[in-house]
Amino acid sequence: MAESTAVEDSRRSAARIVVAALVLAVPVVKLAWTLGGGSAAREALYAMGPSNIMEVAIDLFLAEPLLAASLAVVVSHMSYSYFSARGGALRHLRSPVPLAVGSAMVVPVAVGVVVGAINGPVWGTATGALAALLRLTVFLEYRTGRRSPESGKRTGEAVGSLWQGVADAGRIAALALTVIVLPLVAFGVAVNGHSWTTVMFCDVDTGSGTERARVIELGRQGHGITAWSLDDHQVVVGENCLLDEDEVIRPPLWRSG
């Protein structure tokens, strides 16, 4: 039992570390690959302000449907698992099943609505459905005795029913989604060569005159923008800007070289 508890604790810690690492690392990797190197990423970060690195993460969430859906499902599952292990499961076991299931579905519906509003109803429906399914498997773990409602730990009993098997399958699926699928999706988004934010054509002062240049917006400044010039590879101030619908900056990593 002690060994099983230690393994379970390590899995939960690994899942939390993976999510935290992705939130910190993916925006930096995105900047470095898209702009062409670490020095360019540093210049862009200085122009934006290092504290705004989370804005890059939010922009990626808004722009990449698969990343948004994966992260939303993982956060929904992790939050439910966490609070269930800390007293939530006991409250649910004392409540009628419809009420307990209904309260567990609030977050999946919310993340489905958010993802759907940003990326369309198909993505929203898929996100909400998967988040709900994985939450239900956590609910089944406690209802079928696979976990102790007092401690949140796995009981270590052998699978004795179909529903216990479903609960175990859901736990494995959630773990795979957190430590394998989500990191792969996040890394793919970071090196796909697409801009994380708006691309524009602006008038840029090069020091020897004003010219039209394709830029990535880094921030607003008066009547213009602070931007990264894709022609001169430096931070510039752009004015009289027009939106460029093409967000591709360079080939993805798997097509480079």
Coordinates of C-alpha atoms in Angstrom, one line a residue:
M1 CA 0.0 0.0 0.0
A2 CA 2.8 2.4 0.9
E3 CA 4.6 1.7 -2.4
S4 CA 1.3 2.2 -4.3
T5 CA 0.8 5.5 -2.5
A6 CA 4.3 6.7 -3.3
V7 CA 3.9 5.9 -7.0
E8 CA 0.6 7.7 -7.1
D9 CA 2.1 10.8 -5.5
S10 CA 5.0 10.8 -7.9
R11 CA 2.5 10.6 -10.9
R12 CA 0.6 13.6 -9.6
S13 CA 3.8 15.5 -9.0
A14 CA 5.0 14.6 -12.5
A15 CA 1.7 15.9 -14.1
R16 CA 1.9 19.2 -12.2
I17 CA 5.6 19.6 -13.2
V18 CA 4.8 18.9 -16.8
V19 CA 2.1 21.6 -17.0
A20 CA 4.2 24.2 -15.2
A21 CA 7.2 23.5 -17.4
L22 CA 5.1 23.8 -20.5
V23 CA 3.7 27.1 -19.5
L24 CA 7.2 28.5 -18.8
A25 CA 9.1 26.8 -21.7
V26 CA 6.8 26.8 -24.7
P27 CA 6.5 30.6 -25.1
V28 CA 10.3 31.0 -25.0
V29 CA 10.8 28.2 -27.5
K30 CA 8.1 29.7 -29.7
L31 CA 9.9 33.1 -29.7
A32 CA 13.3 31.5 -30.4
W33 CA 12.2 29.3 -33.2
T34 CA 9.9 31.8 -34.9
L35 CA 12.3 34.7 -34.8
G36 CA 15.4 32.6 -35.7
G37 CA 17.4 32.3 -32.5
G38 CA 18.0 33.0 -28.9
S39 CA 19.4 36.5 -29.4
A40 CA 16.3 37.5 -31.3
A41 CA 14.1 36.0 -28.7
R42 CA 15.9 38.0 -26.0
E43 CA 15.5 41.3 -27.9
A44 CA 11.8 40.6 -28.4
L45 CA 11.4 39.8 -24.8
Y46 CA 13.1 43.0 -23.7
A47 CA 10.9 45.0 -26.1
M48 CA 7.7 43.3 -24.7
G49 CA 8.9 43.2 -21.1
P50 CA 9.9 39.8 -19.6
S51 CA 6.8 39.9 -17.4
N52 CA 4.7 39.7 -20.5
I53 CA 5.9 36.2 -21.4
M54 CA 2.5 34.9 -20.2
E55 CA 0.9 37.0 -22.9
V56 CA 2.7 34.8 -25.4
A57 CA 1.3 31.7 -23.7
I58 CA -2.2 33.2 -23.8
D59 CA -1.8 34.1 -27.5
L60 CA -0.8 30.5 -28.2
F61 CA -3.8 29.2 -26.4
L62 CA -6.1 31.5 -28.4
A63 CA -4.5 30.8 -31.7
E64 CA -3.9 27.0 -31.6
P65 CA -7.1 24.9 -31.2
L66 CA -5.4 21.6 -30.5
L67 CA -3.2 23.1 -27.8
A68 CA -6.2 25.0 -26.3
A69 CA -8.3 21.8 -26.2
S70 CA -5.5 19.6 -24.7
L71 CA -4.6 22.1 -22.0
A72 CA -8.2 22.7 -21.1
V73 CA -8.9 19.0 -20.7
V74 CA -5.8 18.4 -18.6
V75 CA -6.5 21.3 -16.3
S76 CA -10.1 20.2 -15.9
H77 CA -9.0 16.7 -15.0
M78 CA -6.2 17.8 -12.7
S79 CA -8.4 20.2 -10.8
Y80 CA -11.1 17.6 -10.2
S81 CA -8.6 15.0 -9.1
Y82 CA -6.9 17.4 -6.7
F83 CA -10.1 18.6 -5.0
S84 CA -11.6 15.1 -4.9
A85 CA -8.5 13.8 -3.0
R86 CA -8.9 16.7 -0.5
G87 CA -12.4 16.1 0.6
G88 CA -14.4 16.6 -2.5
A89 CA -14.9 12.9 -3.0
L90 CA -16.5 12.5 0.4
R91 CA -19.0 15.2 -0.3
H92 CA -19.9 13.7 -3.7
L93 CA -20.3 10.2 -2.1
R94 CA -22.8 11.7 0.4
S95 CA -24.8 13.4 -2.4
P96 CA -27.3 11.8 -4.8
V97 CA -25.6 10.6 -7.9
P98 CA -27.3 13.1 -10.3
L99 CA -26.3 16.0 -8.1
A100 CA -22.7 14.8 -7.8
V101 CA -22.3 14.2 -11.5
G102 CA -23.9 17.5 -12.3
S103 CA -21.5 19.5 -10.1
A104 CA -18.6 17.6 -11.7
M105 CA -19.7 18.7 -15.1
V106 CA -19.7 22.4 -14.5
V107 CA -16.0 22.9 -15.4
P108 CA -16.1 20.7 -18.5
V109 CA -19.1 22.7 -19.8
A110 CA -17.2 25.9 -19.0
V111 CA -14.0 24.9 -20.8
G112 CA -16.0 23.7 -23.7
V113 CA -17.8 27.0 -24.0
V114 CA -14.5 28.9 -23.8
V115 CA -12.7 26.8 -26.4
G116 CA -15.8 26.8 -28.6
A117 CA -16.2 30.6 -28.4
I118 CA -12.6 31.0 -29.6
N119 CA -12.0 28.1 -31.9
G120 CA -15.5 27.1 -33.1
P121 CA -18.3 24.7 -31.9
V122 CA -16.6 21.5 -33.0
W123 CA -13.6 22.2 -30.9
G124 CA -15.7 23.3 -28.0
T125 CA -17.9 20.2 -28.1
A126 CA -14.9 17.9 -28.4
T127 CA -13.1 19.6 -25.5
G128 CA -16.2 19.6 -23.2
A129 CA -17.0 16.0 -24.0
L130 CA -13.5 14.7 -23.3
A131 CA -13.1 16.8 -20.2
A132 CA -16.4 15.4 -18.9
L133 CA -15.5 11.8 -19.7
L134 CA -12.2 12.0 -17.8
R135 CA -13.9 13.6 -14.9
L136 CA -16.4 10.9 -14.8
T137 CA -13.7 8.3 -14.6
V138 CA -12.3 10.0 -11.5
F139 CA -15.9 9.9 -10.1
L140 CA -16.0 6.2 -10.9
E141 CA -12.7 5.5 -9.1
Y142 CA -14.2 6.7 -5.9
R143 CA -17.7 5.2 -6.4
T144 CA -16.2 1.7 -7.3
G145 CA -13.7 1.7 -4.5
R146 CA -10.6 2.1 -6.6
R147 CA -9.7 5.1 -4.5
S148 CA -10.2 5.9 -0.8
P149 CA -12.4 8.9 -0.3
E150 CA -10.7 9.7 3.0
S151 CA -7.1 9.9 1.6
G152 CA -7.6 10.1 -2.2
K153 CA -5.1 7.2 -2.6
R154 CA -5.6 4.2 -4.7
T155 CA -6.7 1.2 -2.7
G156 CA -4.6 -1.3 -4.6
E157 CA -7.5 -3.8 -5.0
A158 CA -7.6 -6.0 -8.1
V159 CA -10.1 -5.0 -10.8
G160 CA -13.3 -6.8 -10.0
S161 CA -15.9 -5.2 -12.3
L162 CA -16.4 -3.5 -15.7
W163 CA -16.8 -0.1 -14.1
Q164 CA -13.6 -0.5 -12.2
G165 CA -11.8 -1.3 -15.4
V166 CA -13.3 1.8 -17.1
A167 CA -12.1 3.9 -14.1
D168 CA -8.6 2.5 -14.5
A169 CA -8.6 3.1 -18.3
G170 CA -9.6 6.7 -17.7
R171 CA -6.8 7.2 -15.2
I172 CA -4.2 5.8 -17.7
A173 CA -5.7 8.0 -20.6
A174 CA -5.5 11.1 -18.4
L175 CA -1.9 10.4 -17.5
A176 CA -1.0 9.8 -21.2
L177 CA -2.7 13.0 -22.2
T178 CA -0.8 15.0 -19.5
V179 CA 2.7 13.6 -19.9
I180 CA 2.8 12.5 -23.5
V181 CA 0.1 14.1 -25.7
L182 CA 0.1 17.6 -24.3
P183 CA 3.9 18.1 -24.4
L184 CA 4.1 16.8 -28.0
V185 CA 1.3 19.2 -29.0
A186 CA 2.9 22.1 -27.2
F187 CA 6.3 21.4 -28.8
G188 CA 4.7 21.1 -32.2
V189 CA 3.0 24.5 -31.8
A190 CA 6.2 26.1 -30.6
V191 CA 8.2 25.1 -33.7
N192 CA 5.5 25.2 -36.4
G193 CA 6.8 28.5 -37.7
H194 CA 3.5 30.4 -37.3
S195 CA 3.4 33.8 -35.5
W196 CA 2.0 33.7 -32.0
T197 CA 0.4 37.2 -32.5
T198 CA -0.5 39.7 -35.2
V199 CA 1.6 40.0 -38.4
M200 CA 1.4 43.4 -40.2
F201 CA 2.9 45.5 -42.9
C202 CA 4.0 48.8 -41.4
D203 CA 6.0 51.9 -42.2
V204 CA 9.3 51.5 -40.4
D205 CA 12.1 54.0 -39.9
T206 CA 15.3 52.2 -40.8
G207 CA 17.6 55.2 -40.0
S208 CA 18.1 56.0 -43.6
G209 CA 14.4 56.6 -44.4
T210 CA 11.0 55.0 -44.1
E211 CA 10.2 51.8 -45.8
R212 CA 7.4 49.3 -45.8
A213 CA 8.2 46.1 -43.8
R214 CA 6.5 43.0 -42.6
V215 CA 6.6 42.9 -38.8
I216 CA 5.3 40.9 -35.8
E217 CA 3.5 43.1 -33.3
L218 CA 5.1 43.1 -29.8
G219 CA 3.1 45.9 -28.2
R220 CA 1.3 49.1 -28.7
Q221 CA 3.1 52.5 -28.6
G222 CA 1.1 55.7 -29.2
H223 CA -0.3 55.7 -32.7
G224 CA 2.0 52.9 -33.8
I225 CA 3.3 49.6 -32.6
T226 CA 6.5 48.1 -31.2
A227 CA 7.3 45.2 -33.5
W228 CA 9.9 42.8 -34.7
S229 CA 11.0 43.4 -38.3
L230 CA 11.2 40.3 -40.4
D231 CA 13.2 42.1 -42.9
D232 CA 15.8 43.7 -40.7
H233 CA 15.6 41.2 -37.8
Q234 CA 15.4 43.8 -35.1
V235 CA 12.9 45.6 -32.9
V236 CA 11.4 48.6 -34.7
V237 CA 8.5 51.1 -34.3
G238 CA 5.9 50.7 -37.0
E239 CA 3.2 53.1 -38.2
N240 CA 0.4 53.1 -40.7
C241 CA 0.0 49.3 -40.3
L242 CA -2.2 46.9 -42.3
L243 CA -3.0 43.4 -41.2
D244 CA -1.3 40.5 -43.0
E245 CA -3.5 37.5 -43.0
D246 CA -0.6 35.2 -43.6
E247 CA 0.8 34.2 -40.1
V248 CA 3.5 31.9 -41.5
I249 CA 7.0 33.2 -40.6
R250 CA 9.2 30.3 -41.4
P251 CA 9.0 26.6 -42.2
P252 CA 8.2 24.3 -39.2
L253 CA 11.1 22.4 -37.6
W254 CA 10.3 19.1 -39.3
R255 CA 10.6 20.7 -42.7
S256 CA 13.7 22.8 -42.1
G257 CA 17.2 21.9 -43.2

